[in-house]
CSV table of C-alpha atoms and ligand atoms in Angstrom, one decimal:
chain,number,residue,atom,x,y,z
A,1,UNK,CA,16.6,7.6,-36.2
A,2,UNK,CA,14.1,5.0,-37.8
A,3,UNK,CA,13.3,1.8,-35.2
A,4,UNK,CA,11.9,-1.1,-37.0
A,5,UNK,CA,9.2,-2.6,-34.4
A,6,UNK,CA,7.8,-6.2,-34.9
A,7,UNK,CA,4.4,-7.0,-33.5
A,8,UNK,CA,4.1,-3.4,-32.8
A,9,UNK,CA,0.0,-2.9,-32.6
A,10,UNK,CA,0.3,-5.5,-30.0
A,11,UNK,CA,-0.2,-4.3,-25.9
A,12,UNK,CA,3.8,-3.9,-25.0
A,13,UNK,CA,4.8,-3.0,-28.9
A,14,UNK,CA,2.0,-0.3,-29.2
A,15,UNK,CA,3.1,1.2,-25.9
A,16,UNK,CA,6.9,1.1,-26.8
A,17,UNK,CA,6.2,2.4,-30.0
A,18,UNK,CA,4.3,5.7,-28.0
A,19,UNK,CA,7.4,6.0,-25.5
A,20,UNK,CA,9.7,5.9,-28.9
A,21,UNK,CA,7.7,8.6,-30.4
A,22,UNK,CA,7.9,10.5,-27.8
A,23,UNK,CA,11.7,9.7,-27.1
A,24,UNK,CA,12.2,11.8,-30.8
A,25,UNK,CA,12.7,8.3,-32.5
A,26,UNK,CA,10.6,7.0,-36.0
A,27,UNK,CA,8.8,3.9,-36.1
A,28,UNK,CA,8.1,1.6,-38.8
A,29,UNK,CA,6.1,-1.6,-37.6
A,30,UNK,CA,5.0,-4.9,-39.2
A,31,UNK,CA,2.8,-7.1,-37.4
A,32,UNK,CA,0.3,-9.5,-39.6
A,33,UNK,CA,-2.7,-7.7,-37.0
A,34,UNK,CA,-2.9,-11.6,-35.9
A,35,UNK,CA,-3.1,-10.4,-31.9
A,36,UNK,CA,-4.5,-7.1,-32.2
A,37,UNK,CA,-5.5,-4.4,-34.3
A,38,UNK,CA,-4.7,-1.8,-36.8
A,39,UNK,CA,-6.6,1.1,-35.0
A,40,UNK,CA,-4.2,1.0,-32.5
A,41,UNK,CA,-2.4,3.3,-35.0
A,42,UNK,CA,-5.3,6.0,-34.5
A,43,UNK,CA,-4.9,6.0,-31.0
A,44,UNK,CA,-0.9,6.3,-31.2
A,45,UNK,CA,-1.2,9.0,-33.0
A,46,UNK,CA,-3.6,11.0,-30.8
A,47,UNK,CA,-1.1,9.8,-27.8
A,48,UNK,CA,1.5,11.5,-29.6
A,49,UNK,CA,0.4,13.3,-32.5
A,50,UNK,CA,2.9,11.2,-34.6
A,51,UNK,CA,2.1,8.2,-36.8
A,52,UNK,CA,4.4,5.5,-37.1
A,53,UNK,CA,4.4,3.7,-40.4
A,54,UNK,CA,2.5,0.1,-40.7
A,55,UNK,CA,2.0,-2.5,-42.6
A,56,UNK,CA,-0.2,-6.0,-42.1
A,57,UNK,CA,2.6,-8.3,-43.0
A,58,UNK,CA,3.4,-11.9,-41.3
A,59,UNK,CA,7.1,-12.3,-40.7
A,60,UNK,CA,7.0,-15.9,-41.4
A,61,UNK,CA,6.0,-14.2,-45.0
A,62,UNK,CA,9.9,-13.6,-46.2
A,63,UNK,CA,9.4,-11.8,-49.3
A,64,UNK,CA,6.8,-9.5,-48.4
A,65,UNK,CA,9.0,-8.9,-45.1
A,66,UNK,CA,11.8,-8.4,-47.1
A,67,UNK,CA,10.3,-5.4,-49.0
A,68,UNK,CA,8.9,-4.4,-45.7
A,69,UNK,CA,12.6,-4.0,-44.6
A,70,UNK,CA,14.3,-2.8,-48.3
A,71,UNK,CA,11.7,0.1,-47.4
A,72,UNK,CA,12.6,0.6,-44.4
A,73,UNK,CA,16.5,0.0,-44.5
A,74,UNK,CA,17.6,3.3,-42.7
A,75,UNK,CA,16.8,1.8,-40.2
A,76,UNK,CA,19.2,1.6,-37.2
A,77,UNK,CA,17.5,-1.3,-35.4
A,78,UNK,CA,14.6,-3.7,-34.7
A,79,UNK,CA,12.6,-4.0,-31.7
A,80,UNK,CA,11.2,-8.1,-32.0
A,81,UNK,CA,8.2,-8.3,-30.2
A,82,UNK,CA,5.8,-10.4,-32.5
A,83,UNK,CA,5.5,-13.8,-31.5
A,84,UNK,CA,2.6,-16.1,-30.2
A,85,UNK,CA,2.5,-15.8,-26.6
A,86,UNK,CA,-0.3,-18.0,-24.6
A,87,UNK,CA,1.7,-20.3,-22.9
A,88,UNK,CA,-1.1,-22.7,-21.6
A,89,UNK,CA,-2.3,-22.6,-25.5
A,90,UNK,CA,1.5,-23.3,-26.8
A,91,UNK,CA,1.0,-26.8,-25.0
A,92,UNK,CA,-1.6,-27.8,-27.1
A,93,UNK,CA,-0.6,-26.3,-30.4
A,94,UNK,CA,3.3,-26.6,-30.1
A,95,UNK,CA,3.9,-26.8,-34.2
A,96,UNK,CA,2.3,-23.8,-34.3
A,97,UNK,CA,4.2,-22.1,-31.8
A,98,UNK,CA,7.0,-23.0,-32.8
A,99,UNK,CA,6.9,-22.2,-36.4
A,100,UNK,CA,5.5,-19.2,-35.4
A,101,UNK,CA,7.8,-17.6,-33.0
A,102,UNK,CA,11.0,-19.9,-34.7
A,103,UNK,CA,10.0,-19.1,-38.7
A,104,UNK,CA,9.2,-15.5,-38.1
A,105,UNK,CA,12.6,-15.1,-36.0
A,106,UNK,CA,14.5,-16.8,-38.7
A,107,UNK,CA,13.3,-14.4,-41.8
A,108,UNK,CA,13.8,-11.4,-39.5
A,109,UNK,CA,17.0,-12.1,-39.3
A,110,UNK,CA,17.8,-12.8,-42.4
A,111,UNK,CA,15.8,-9.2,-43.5
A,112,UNK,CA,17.8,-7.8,-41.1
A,113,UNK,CA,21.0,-9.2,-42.5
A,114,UNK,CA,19.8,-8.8,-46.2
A,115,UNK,CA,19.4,-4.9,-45.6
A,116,UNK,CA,22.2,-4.1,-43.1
A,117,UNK,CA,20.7,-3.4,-40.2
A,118,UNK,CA,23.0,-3.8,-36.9
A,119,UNK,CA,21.6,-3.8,-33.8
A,120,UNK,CA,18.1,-6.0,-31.7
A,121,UNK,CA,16.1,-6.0,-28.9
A,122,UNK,CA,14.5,-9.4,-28.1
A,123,UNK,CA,11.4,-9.6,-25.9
A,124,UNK,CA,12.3,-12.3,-23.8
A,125,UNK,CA,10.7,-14.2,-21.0
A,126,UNK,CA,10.9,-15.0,-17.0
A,127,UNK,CA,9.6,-18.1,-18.2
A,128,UNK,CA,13.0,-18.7,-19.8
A,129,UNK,CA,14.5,-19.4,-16.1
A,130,UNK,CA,12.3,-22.8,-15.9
A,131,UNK,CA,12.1,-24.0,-12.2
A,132,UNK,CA,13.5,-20.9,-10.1
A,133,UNK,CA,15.9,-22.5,-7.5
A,134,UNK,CA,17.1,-19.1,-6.2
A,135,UNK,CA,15.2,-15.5,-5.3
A,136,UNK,CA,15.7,-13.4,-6.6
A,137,UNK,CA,15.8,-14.1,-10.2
A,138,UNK,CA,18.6,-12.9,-11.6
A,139,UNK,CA,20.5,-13.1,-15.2
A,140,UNK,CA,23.1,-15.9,-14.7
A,141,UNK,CA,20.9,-18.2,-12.2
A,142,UNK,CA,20.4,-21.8,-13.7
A,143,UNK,CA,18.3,-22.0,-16.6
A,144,UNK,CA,15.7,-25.0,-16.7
A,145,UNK,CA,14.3,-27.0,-19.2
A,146,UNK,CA,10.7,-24.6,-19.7
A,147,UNK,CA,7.3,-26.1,-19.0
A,148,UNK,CA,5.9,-25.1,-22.6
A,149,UNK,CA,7.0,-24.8,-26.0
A,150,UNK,CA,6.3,-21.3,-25.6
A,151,UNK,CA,9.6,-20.7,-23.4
A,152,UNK,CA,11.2,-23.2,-25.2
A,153,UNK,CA,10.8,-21.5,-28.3
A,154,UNK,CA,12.4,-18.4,-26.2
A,155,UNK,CA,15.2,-19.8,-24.9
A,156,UNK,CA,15.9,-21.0,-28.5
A,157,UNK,CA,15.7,-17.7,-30.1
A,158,UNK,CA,18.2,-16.7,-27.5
A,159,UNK,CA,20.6,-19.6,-28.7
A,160,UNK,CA,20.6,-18.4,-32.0
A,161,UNK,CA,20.6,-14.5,-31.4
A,162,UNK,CA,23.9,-15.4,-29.8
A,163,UNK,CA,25.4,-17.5,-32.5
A,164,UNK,CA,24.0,-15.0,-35.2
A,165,UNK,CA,25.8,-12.2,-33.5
A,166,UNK,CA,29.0,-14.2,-33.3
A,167,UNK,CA,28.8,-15.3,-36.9
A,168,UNK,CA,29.6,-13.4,-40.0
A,169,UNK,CA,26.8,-11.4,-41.1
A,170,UNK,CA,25.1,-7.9,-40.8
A,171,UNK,CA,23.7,-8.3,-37.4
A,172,UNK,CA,26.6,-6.8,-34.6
A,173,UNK,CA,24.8,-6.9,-31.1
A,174,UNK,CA,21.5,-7.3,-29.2
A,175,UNK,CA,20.5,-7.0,-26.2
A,176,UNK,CA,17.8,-9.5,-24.6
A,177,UNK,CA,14.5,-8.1,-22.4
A,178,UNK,CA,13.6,-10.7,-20.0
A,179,UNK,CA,10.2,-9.5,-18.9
A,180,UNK,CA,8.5,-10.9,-15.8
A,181,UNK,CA,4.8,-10.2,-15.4
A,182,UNK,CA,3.7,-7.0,-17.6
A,183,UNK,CA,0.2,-5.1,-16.7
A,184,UNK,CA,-1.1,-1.9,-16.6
A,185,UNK,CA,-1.8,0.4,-19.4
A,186,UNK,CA,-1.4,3.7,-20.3
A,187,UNK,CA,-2.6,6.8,-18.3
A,188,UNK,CA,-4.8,7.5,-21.2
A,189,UNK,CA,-6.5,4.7,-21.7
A,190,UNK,CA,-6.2,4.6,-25.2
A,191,UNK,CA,-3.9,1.6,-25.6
A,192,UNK,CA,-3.9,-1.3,-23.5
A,193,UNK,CA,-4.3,-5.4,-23.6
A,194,UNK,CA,-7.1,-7.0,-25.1
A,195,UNK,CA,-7.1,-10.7,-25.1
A,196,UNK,CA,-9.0,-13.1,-27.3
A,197,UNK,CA,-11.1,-14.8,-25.6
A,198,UNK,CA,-11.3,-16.7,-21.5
A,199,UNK,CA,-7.9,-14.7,-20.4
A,200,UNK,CA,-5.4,-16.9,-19.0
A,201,UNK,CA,-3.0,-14.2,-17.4
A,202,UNK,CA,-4.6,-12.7,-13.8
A,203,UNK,CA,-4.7,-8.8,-14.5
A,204,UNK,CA,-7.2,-9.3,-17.6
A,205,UNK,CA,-9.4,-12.0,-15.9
A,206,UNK,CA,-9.7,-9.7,-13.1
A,207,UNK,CA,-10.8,-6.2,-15.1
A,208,UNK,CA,-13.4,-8.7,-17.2
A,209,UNK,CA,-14.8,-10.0,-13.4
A,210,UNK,CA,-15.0,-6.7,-12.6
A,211,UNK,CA,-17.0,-5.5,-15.2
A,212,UNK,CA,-19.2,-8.5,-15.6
A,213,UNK,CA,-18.2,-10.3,-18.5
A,214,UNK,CA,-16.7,-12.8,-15.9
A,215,UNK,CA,-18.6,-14.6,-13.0
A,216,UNK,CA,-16.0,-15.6,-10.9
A,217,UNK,CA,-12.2,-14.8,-10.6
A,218,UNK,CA,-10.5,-18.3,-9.5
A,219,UNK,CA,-7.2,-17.6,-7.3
A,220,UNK,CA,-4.8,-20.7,-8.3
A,221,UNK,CA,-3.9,-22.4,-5.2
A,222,UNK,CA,-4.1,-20.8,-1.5
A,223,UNK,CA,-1.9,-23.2,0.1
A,224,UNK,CA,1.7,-22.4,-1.3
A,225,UNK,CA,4.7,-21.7,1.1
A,226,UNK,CA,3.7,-17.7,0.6
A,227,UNK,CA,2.7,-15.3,3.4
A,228,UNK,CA,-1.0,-15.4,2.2
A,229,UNK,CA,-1.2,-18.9,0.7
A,230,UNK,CA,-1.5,-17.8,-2.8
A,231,UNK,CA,1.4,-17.3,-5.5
A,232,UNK,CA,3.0,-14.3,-5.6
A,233,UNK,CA,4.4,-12.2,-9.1
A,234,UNK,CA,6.4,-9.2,-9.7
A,235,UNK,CA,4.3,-7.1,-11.7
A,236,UNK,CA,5.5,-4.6,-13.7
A,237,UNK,CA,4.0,-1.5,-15.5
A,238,UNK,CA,3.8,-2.2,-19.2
A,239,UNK,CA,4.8,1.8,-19.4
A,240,UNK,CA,8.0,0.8,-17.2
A,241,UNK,CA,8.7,-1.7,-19.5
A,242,UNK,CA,8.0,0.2,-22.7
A,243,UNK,CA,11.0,2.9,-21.2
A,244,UNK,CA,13.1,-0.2,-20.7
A,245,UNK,CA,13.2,-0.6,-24.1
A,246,UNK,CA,14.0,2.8,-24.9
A,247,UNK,CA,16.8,3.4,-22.8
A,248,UNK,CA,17.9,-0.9,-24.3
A,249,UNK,CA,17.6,0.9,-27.4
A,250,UNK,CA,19.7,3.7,-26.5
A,251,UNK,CA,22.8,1.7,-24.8
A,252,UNK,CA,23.0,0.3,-28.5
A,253,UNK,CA,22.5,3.2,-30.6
A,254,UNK,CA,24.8,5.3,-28.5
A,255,UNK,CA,27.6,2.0,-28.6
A,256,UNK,CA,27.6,1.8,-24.9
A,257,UNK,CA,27.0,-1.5,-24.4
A,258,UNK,CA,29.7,-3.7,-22.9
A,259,UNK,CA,29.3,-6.7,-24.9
A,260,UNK,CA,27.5,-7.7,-28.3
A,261,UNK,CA,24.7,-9.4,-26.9
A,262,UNK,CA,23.2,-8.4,-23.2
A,263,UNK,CA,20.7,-9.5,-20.9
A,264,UNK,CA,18.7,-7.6,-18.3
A,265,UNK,CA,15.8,-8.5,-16.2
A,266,UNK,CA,13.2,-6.4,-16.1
A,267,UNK,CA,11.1,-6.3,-12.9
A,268,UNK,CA,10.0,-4.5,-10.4
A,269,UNK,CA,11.9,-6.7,-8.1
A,270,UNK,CA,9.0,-7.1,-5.2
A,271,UNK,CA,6.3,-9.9,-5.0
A,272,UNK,CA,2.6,-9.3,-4.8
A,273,UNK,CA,0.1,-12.1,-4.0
A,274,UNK,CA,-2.8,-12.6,-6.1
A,275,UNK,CA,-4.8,-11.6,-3.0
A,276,UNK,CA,-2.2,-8.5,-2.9
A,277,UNK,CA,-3.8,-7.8,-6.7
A,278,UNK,CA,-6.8,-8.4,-6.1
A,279,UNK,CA,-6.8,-5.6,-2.8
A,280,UNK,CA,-5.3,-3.4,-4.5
A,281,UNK,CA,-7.7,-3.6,-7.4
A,282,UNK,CA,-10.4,-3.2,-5.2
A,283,UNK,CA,-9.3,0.0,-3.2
A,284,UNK,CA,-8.0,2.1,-6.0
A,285,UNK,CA,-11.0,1.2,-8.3
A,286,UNK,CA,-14.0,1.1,-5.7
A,287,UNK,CA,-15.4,-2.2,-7.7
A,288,UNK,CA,-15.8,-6.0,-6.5
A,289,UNK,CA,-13.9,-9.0,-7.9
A,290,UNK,CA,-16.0,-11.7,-7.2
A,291,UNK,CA,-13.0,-14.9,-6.8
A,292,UNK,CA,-13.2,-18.1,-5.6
A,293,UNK,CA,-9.9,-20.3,-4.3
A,294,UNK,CA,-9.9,-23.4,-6.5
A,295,UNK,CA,-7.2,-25.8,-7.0
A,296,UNK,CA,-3.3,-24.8,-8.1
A,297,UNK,CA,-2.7,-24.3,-11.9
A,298,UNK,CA,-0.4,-27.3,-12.9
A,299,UNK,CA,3.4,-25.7,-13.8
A,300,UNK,CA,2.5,-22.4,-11.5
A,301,UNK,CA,5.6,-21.5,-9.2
A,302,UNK,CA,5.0,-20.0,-5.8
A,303,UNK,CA,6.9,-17.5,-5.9
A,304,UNK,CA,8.9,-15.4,-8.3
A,305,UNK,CA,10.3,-12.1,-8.5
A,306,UNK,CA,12.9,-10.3,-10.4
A,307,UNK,CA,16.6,-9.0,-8.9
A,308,UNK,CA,16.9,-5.8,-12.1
A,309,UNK,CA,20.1,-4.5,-10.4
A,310,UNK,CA,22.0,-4.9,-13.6
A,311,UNK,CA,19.1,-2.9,-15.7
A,312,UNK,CA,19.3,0.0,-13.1
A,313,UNK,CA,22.9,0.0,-13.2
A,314,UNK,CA,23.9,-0.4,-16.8
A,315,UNK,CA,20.7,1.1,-18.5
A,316,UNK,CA,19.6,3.4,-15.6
A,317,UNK,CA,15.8,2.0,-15.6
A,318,UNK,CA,14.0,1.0,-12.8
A,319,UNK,CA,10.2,0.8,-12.4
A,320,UNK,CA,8.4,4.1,-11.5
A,321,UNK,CA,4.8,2.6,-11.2
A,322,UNK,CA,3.8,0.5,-8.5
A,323,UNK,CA,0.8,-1.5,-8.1
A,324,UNK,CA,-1.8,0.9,-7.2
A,325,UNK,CA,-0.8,2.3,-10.8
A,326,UNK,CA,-1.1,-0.5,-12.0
A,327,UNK,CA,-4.5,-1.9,-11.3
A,328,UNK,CA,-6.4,1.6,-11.6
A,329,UNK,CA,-4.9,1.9,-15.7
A,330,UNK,CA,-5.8,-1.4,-16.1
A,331,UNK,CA,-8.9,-0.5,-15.0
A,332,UNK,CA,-9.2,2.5,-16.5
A,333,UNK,CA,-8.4,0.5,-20.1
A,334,UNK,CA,-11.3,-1.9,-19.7
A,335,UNK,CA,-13.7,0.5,-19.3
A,336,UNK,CA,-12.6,2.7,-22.5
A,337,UNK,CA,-12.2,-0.6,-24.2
A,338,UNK,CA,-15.9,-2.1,-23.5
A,339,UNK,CA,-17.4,1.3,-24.1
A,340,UNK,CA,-15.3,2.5,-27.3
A,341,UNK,CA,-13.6,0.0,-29.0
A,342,UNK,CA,-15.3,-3.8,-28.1
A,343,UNK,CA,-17.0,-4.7,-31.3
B,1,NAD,P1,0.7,-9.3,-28.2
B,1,NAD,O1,0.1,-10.6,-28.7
B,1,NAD,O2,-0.2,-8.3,-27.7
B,1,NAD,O3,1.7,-8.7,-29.3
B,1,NAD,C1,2.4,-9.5,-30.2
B,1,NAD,C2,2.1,-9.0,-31.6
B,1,NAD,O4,2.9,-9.8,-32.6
B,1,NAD,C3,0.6,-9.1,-32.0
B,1,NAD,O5,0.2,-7.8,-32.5
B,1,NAD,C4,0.6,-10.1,-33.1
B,1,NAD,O6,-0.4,-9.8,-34.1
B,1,NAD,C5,2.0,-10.0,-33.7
B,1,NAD,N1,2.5,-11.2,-34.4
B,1,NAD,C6,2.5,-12.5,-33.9
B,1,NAD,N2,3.0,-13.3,-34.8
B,1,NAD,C7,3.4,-12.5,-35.8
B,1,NAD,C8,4.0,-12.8,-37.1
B,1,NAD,N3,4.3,-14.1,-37.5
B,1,NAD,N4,4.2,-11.8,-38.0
B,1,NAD,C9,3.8,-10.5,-37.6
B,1,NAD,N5,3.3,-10.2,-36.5
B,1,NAD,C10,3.0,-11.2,-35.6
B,1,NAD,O7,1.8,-9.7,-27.1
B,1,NAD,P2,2.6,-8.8,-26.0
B,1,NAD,O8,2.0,-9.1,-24.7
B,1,NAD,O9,2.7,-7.5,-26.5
B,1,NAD,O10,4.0,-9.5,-26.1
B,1,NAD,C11,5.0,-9.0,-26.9
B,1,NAD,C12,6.3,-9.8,-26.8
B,1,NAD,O11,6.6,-9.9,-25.4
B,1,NAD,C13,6.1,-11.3,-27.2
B,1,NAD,O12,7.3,-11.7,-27.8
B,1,NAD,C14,5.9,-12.0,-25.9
B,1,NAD,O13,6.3,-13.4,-26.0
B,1,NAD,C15,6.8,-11.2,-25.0
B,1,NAD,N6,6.4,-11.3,-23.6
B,1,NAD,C16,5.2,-11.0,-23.2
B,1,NAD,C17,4.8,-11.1,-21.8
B,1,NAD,C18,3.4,-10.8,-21.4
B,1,NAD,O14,3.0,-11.2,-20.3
B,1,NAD,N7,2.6,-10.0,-22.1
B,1,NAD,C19,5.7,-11.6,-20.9
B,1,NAD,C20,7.0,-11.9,-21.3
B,1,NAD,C21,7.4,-11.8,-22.7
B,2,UDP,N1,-3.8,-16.6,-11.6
B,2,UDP,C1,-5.0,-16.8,-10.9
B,2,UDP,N2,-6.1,-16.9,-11.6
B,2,UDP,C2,-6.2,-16.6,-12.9
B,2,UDP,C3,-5.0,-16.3,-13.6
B,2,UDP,C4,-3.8,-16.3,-12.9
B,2,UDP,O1,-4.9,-17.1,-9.7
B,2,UDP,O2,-7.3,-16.7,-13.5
B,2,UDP,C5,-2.5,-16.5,-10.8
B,2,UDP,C6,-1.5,-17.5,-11.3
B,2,UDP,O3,-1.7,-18.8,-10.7
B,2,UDP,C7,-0.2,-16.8,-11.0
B,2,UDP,C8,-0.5,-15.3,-11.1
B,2,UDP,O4,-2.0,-15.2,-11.0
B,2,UDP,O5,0.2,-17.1,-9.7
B,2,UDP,C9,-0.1,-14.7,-12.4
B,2,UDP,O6,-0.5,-15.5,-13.4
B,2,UDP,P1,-0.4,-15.1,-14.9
B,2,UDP,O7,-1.0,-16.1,-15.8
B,2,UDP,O8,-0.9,-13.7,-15.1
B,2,UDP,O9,1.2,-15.0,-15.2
B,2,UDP,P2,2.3,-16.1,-15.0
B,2,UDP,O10,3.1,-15.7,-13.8
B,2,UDP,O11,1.7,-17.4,-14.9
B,2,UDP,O12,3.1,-15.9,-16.3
C-alpha cells in the first residue's frame, strides 16, 4: 500500500517514513526541502534498504502538487507533516505562518480530493490545548485560545479537517496526532533533528552545549510550582511517535476506526524537569551541559503532560523509550551530524 507523506525529509516525517518502510508500506513524499534536506533519502535507504520516492515540491505550489498526487494516486492515504513549526518565530512572522501551514493544507486537500484519496493523518499539537487547566492532558479537556499563530494555525486546520470530512468530497476520515514534546533520534544515528540556527526547543540547545557550539544552556525559570523549580515536559521518543503513526495509519486502512475523524494524544504521560533532562543527559552521555537559571520564557506553562490512555487502548501504542533513550540518541545524532553531515 502507497502512503503519501508531506514534509517527509523533515526529523518526525523521515523517521515515520523509516518505521513505514519497515512496516511493508511504500512511500512517496513531497516536502519543498525548506526545513531539511534531500540526503535524508540516502540515509533512509541504508536504514532500510528501501527508497521512498521524492520530490522537492512546495504544497502551497497546487499544480505541481497536483501532478505530485496524479502520480502518486494509488495511494491509500496522506501522512501531513509539512508545515512551519517555530512557535516563538510564528509570533513575529504570522503571515507567513499562516499562509504556510493554512495554503499548503488547503491545496492538499484539494489534491487529495482531486485524485481520490480517502483517508489523513494530521500532525497536530499539545500547543492546541492553550492554557492547560487540568493534568493530565487529555483529548476533550478545554481548548484555549493558543499563544502563537503557530497553534492557531493548528487548531484551524483541525476546524476544517472536520468540516472537510463531513462535507461532500473524496476525503472520508482522519485521524489527528496531537504530539507533545518529540526528541530523540534513531538508534542509528543517521536521521535525526537539525535546526536552523539558535534552537529554541531544549533537547537541541542542549546536544549544541554539549558539544561546544553553545556556551551556555539557559533553564527558563527555576521558581515554578514544580518539585525542582523548573518546568517540567513529557518527552517522547520521536521513534515512539513515528510507530504512532503507523499503527494511526493502520486503524484507517484496516477501517477500524470508530468515527471519521479521531484524536489521540500522544505522550509518554510522565513529566520530566528540565533539570530531570539535563541529568539524565549528563549520566548516560558522560559530557557537561554548561546552563545557567535565567528568567521564565514568556507563554511557558509549568507543567504539562500527556493522559495517552485512549491511544493505548484504541491504537495499542504506548511509548517504549524512556528518557535515558532519549537523551543518549539525541546525543548520539549530534555527534554523527557535526562529524558527517554539518556543512
Ligand atoms: P520539520 O521542520 O523537521 O519537518 C517539516 C517538513 O515540512 C520540513 O522538511 C519542511 O521542509 C517541510 N515543509 C514545510 N512547509 C512546506 C511546504 N509548504 N511544502 C512542502 N514541504 C514543506 O518539523 P517536524 O518537527 O518534523 O514536525 C513535523 C510536523 O509535526 C509539523 O506539522 C509540526 O508542526 C508538528 N509538530 C512538531 C512538534 C515538534 O516538537 N517537532 C511538536 C508538535 C507537532
Ligand atoms: N527550555 C529551557 N531552555 C531552552 C529551551 C527550552 O529551559 O533553551 C525549557 C522550556 O522553558 C520548557 C522546556 O524546556 O519548559 C521545553 O521547551 P521546548 O521549547 O523544547 O518545548 P515546549 O514545551 O516549549 O514546546
Amino acid at each position: 500500500m502507497k502512503i503519501i507523506v508531506t514534509g517527509g525529509t523533515g526529523y518526525i516525517g523521515s523517521h515515520t517514513v523509516v518505521e513505514l518502510l519497515k512496516a511493508g508500506f511504500e512511500v512517496a513524499i513531497i516536502d519543498n526541502l525548506y526545513n531539511s534536506e534531500e540526503s535524508v533519502l540516502d540515509r533512509i535507504e541504508t536504514i532500510t534498504s528501501k527508497r521512498p520516492a521524492f520530490e522537492a515540491i512546495d504544497l502551497c505550489d497546487n499544480e505541481a502538487s497536483l501532478s505530485f498526487f496524479r502520480k502518486h494516486q494509488d495511494a491509500v492515504a496522506v501522512i501531513h507533516f509539512a508545515a512551519l513549526k517555530a512557535v516563538g518565530e510564528s509570533v513575529k512572522k504570522a503571515i507567513w505562518y499562516y499562509e504556510n501551514n493554512l495554503g499548503s493544507t488547503f491545496n492538499l486537500f484539494k489534491c487529495m480530493n482531486d485524485v481520490g484519496i480517502p483517508s489523513i493523518i494530521f500532525s497536530s499539537s499539545a500547543t492546541i490545548y492553550g492554557k492547560y487547566p487540568e493534568l493530565p492532558v487529555k483529548e476533550n479537556s478545554p481548548k484555549f485560545p493558543t499563544s502563537s499563530p503557530y497553534g492557531s494555525s493548528k487548531q484551524m486546520i483541525k476546524t476544517i479537517l472536520k468540516d472537510t470530512i463531513i462535507g461532500e468530497n473524496e476525503i472520508k476520515n482522519g485521524i489527528s496526532l496531537r504530539y507533545f514534546n518529540p526528541i530523540g533520534a534513531h538508534e542509528s544515528a543517521l536521521i535525526g533533528e537539525a535546526p536552523k540556527g539558535i534552537p529554541n526547543n531544549l533537547l537541541p540547545y542542549i546536544t549544541q552545549t554539549a558539544i561546544g557550539l553553545r556556551d551556555s544552556l539557559s533553564v527558563f525559570g527555576a521558581d515554578y510550582d514544580t518539585p525542582d523549580g523548573t518546568a517540567v515536559r513529557d518527552y517522547i521518543h520521536v521513534v515512539d511517535l513515528a510507530h504512532a503513526h503507523v499503527k494511526a495509519l493502520q486503524r484507517l486502512v484496516n477501517e477500524e476506526n470508530e468515527t471519521d475523524y479521531e484524536v489521540f494524544n500522544i505522550g509518554a504521560g510522565k513529566g520530566y524537569s528540565v533539570l530531570q533532562v539535563i541529568e539524565a543527559f549528563e549520566r548516560m552521555n558522560d559530557v557537561k551541559v554548561n546552563y545557567k537559571i535565567s528568567p521564565r520564557r514568556p507563554g511557558d506553562e509549568p507543567m504539562f503532560y500527556a493522559d495517552s490512555t485512549l491511544a493505548q487502548e484504541k491504537l495499542n501504542w504506548q511509548a517504549e523509550l524512556n528518557i535515558d533513550e532519549m537523551v543518549a540518541s539525541a546525543w548520539k545524532w549530534e555527534a554523527y551530524y557535526r562529524e558527517h553531515l554539518q556543512k
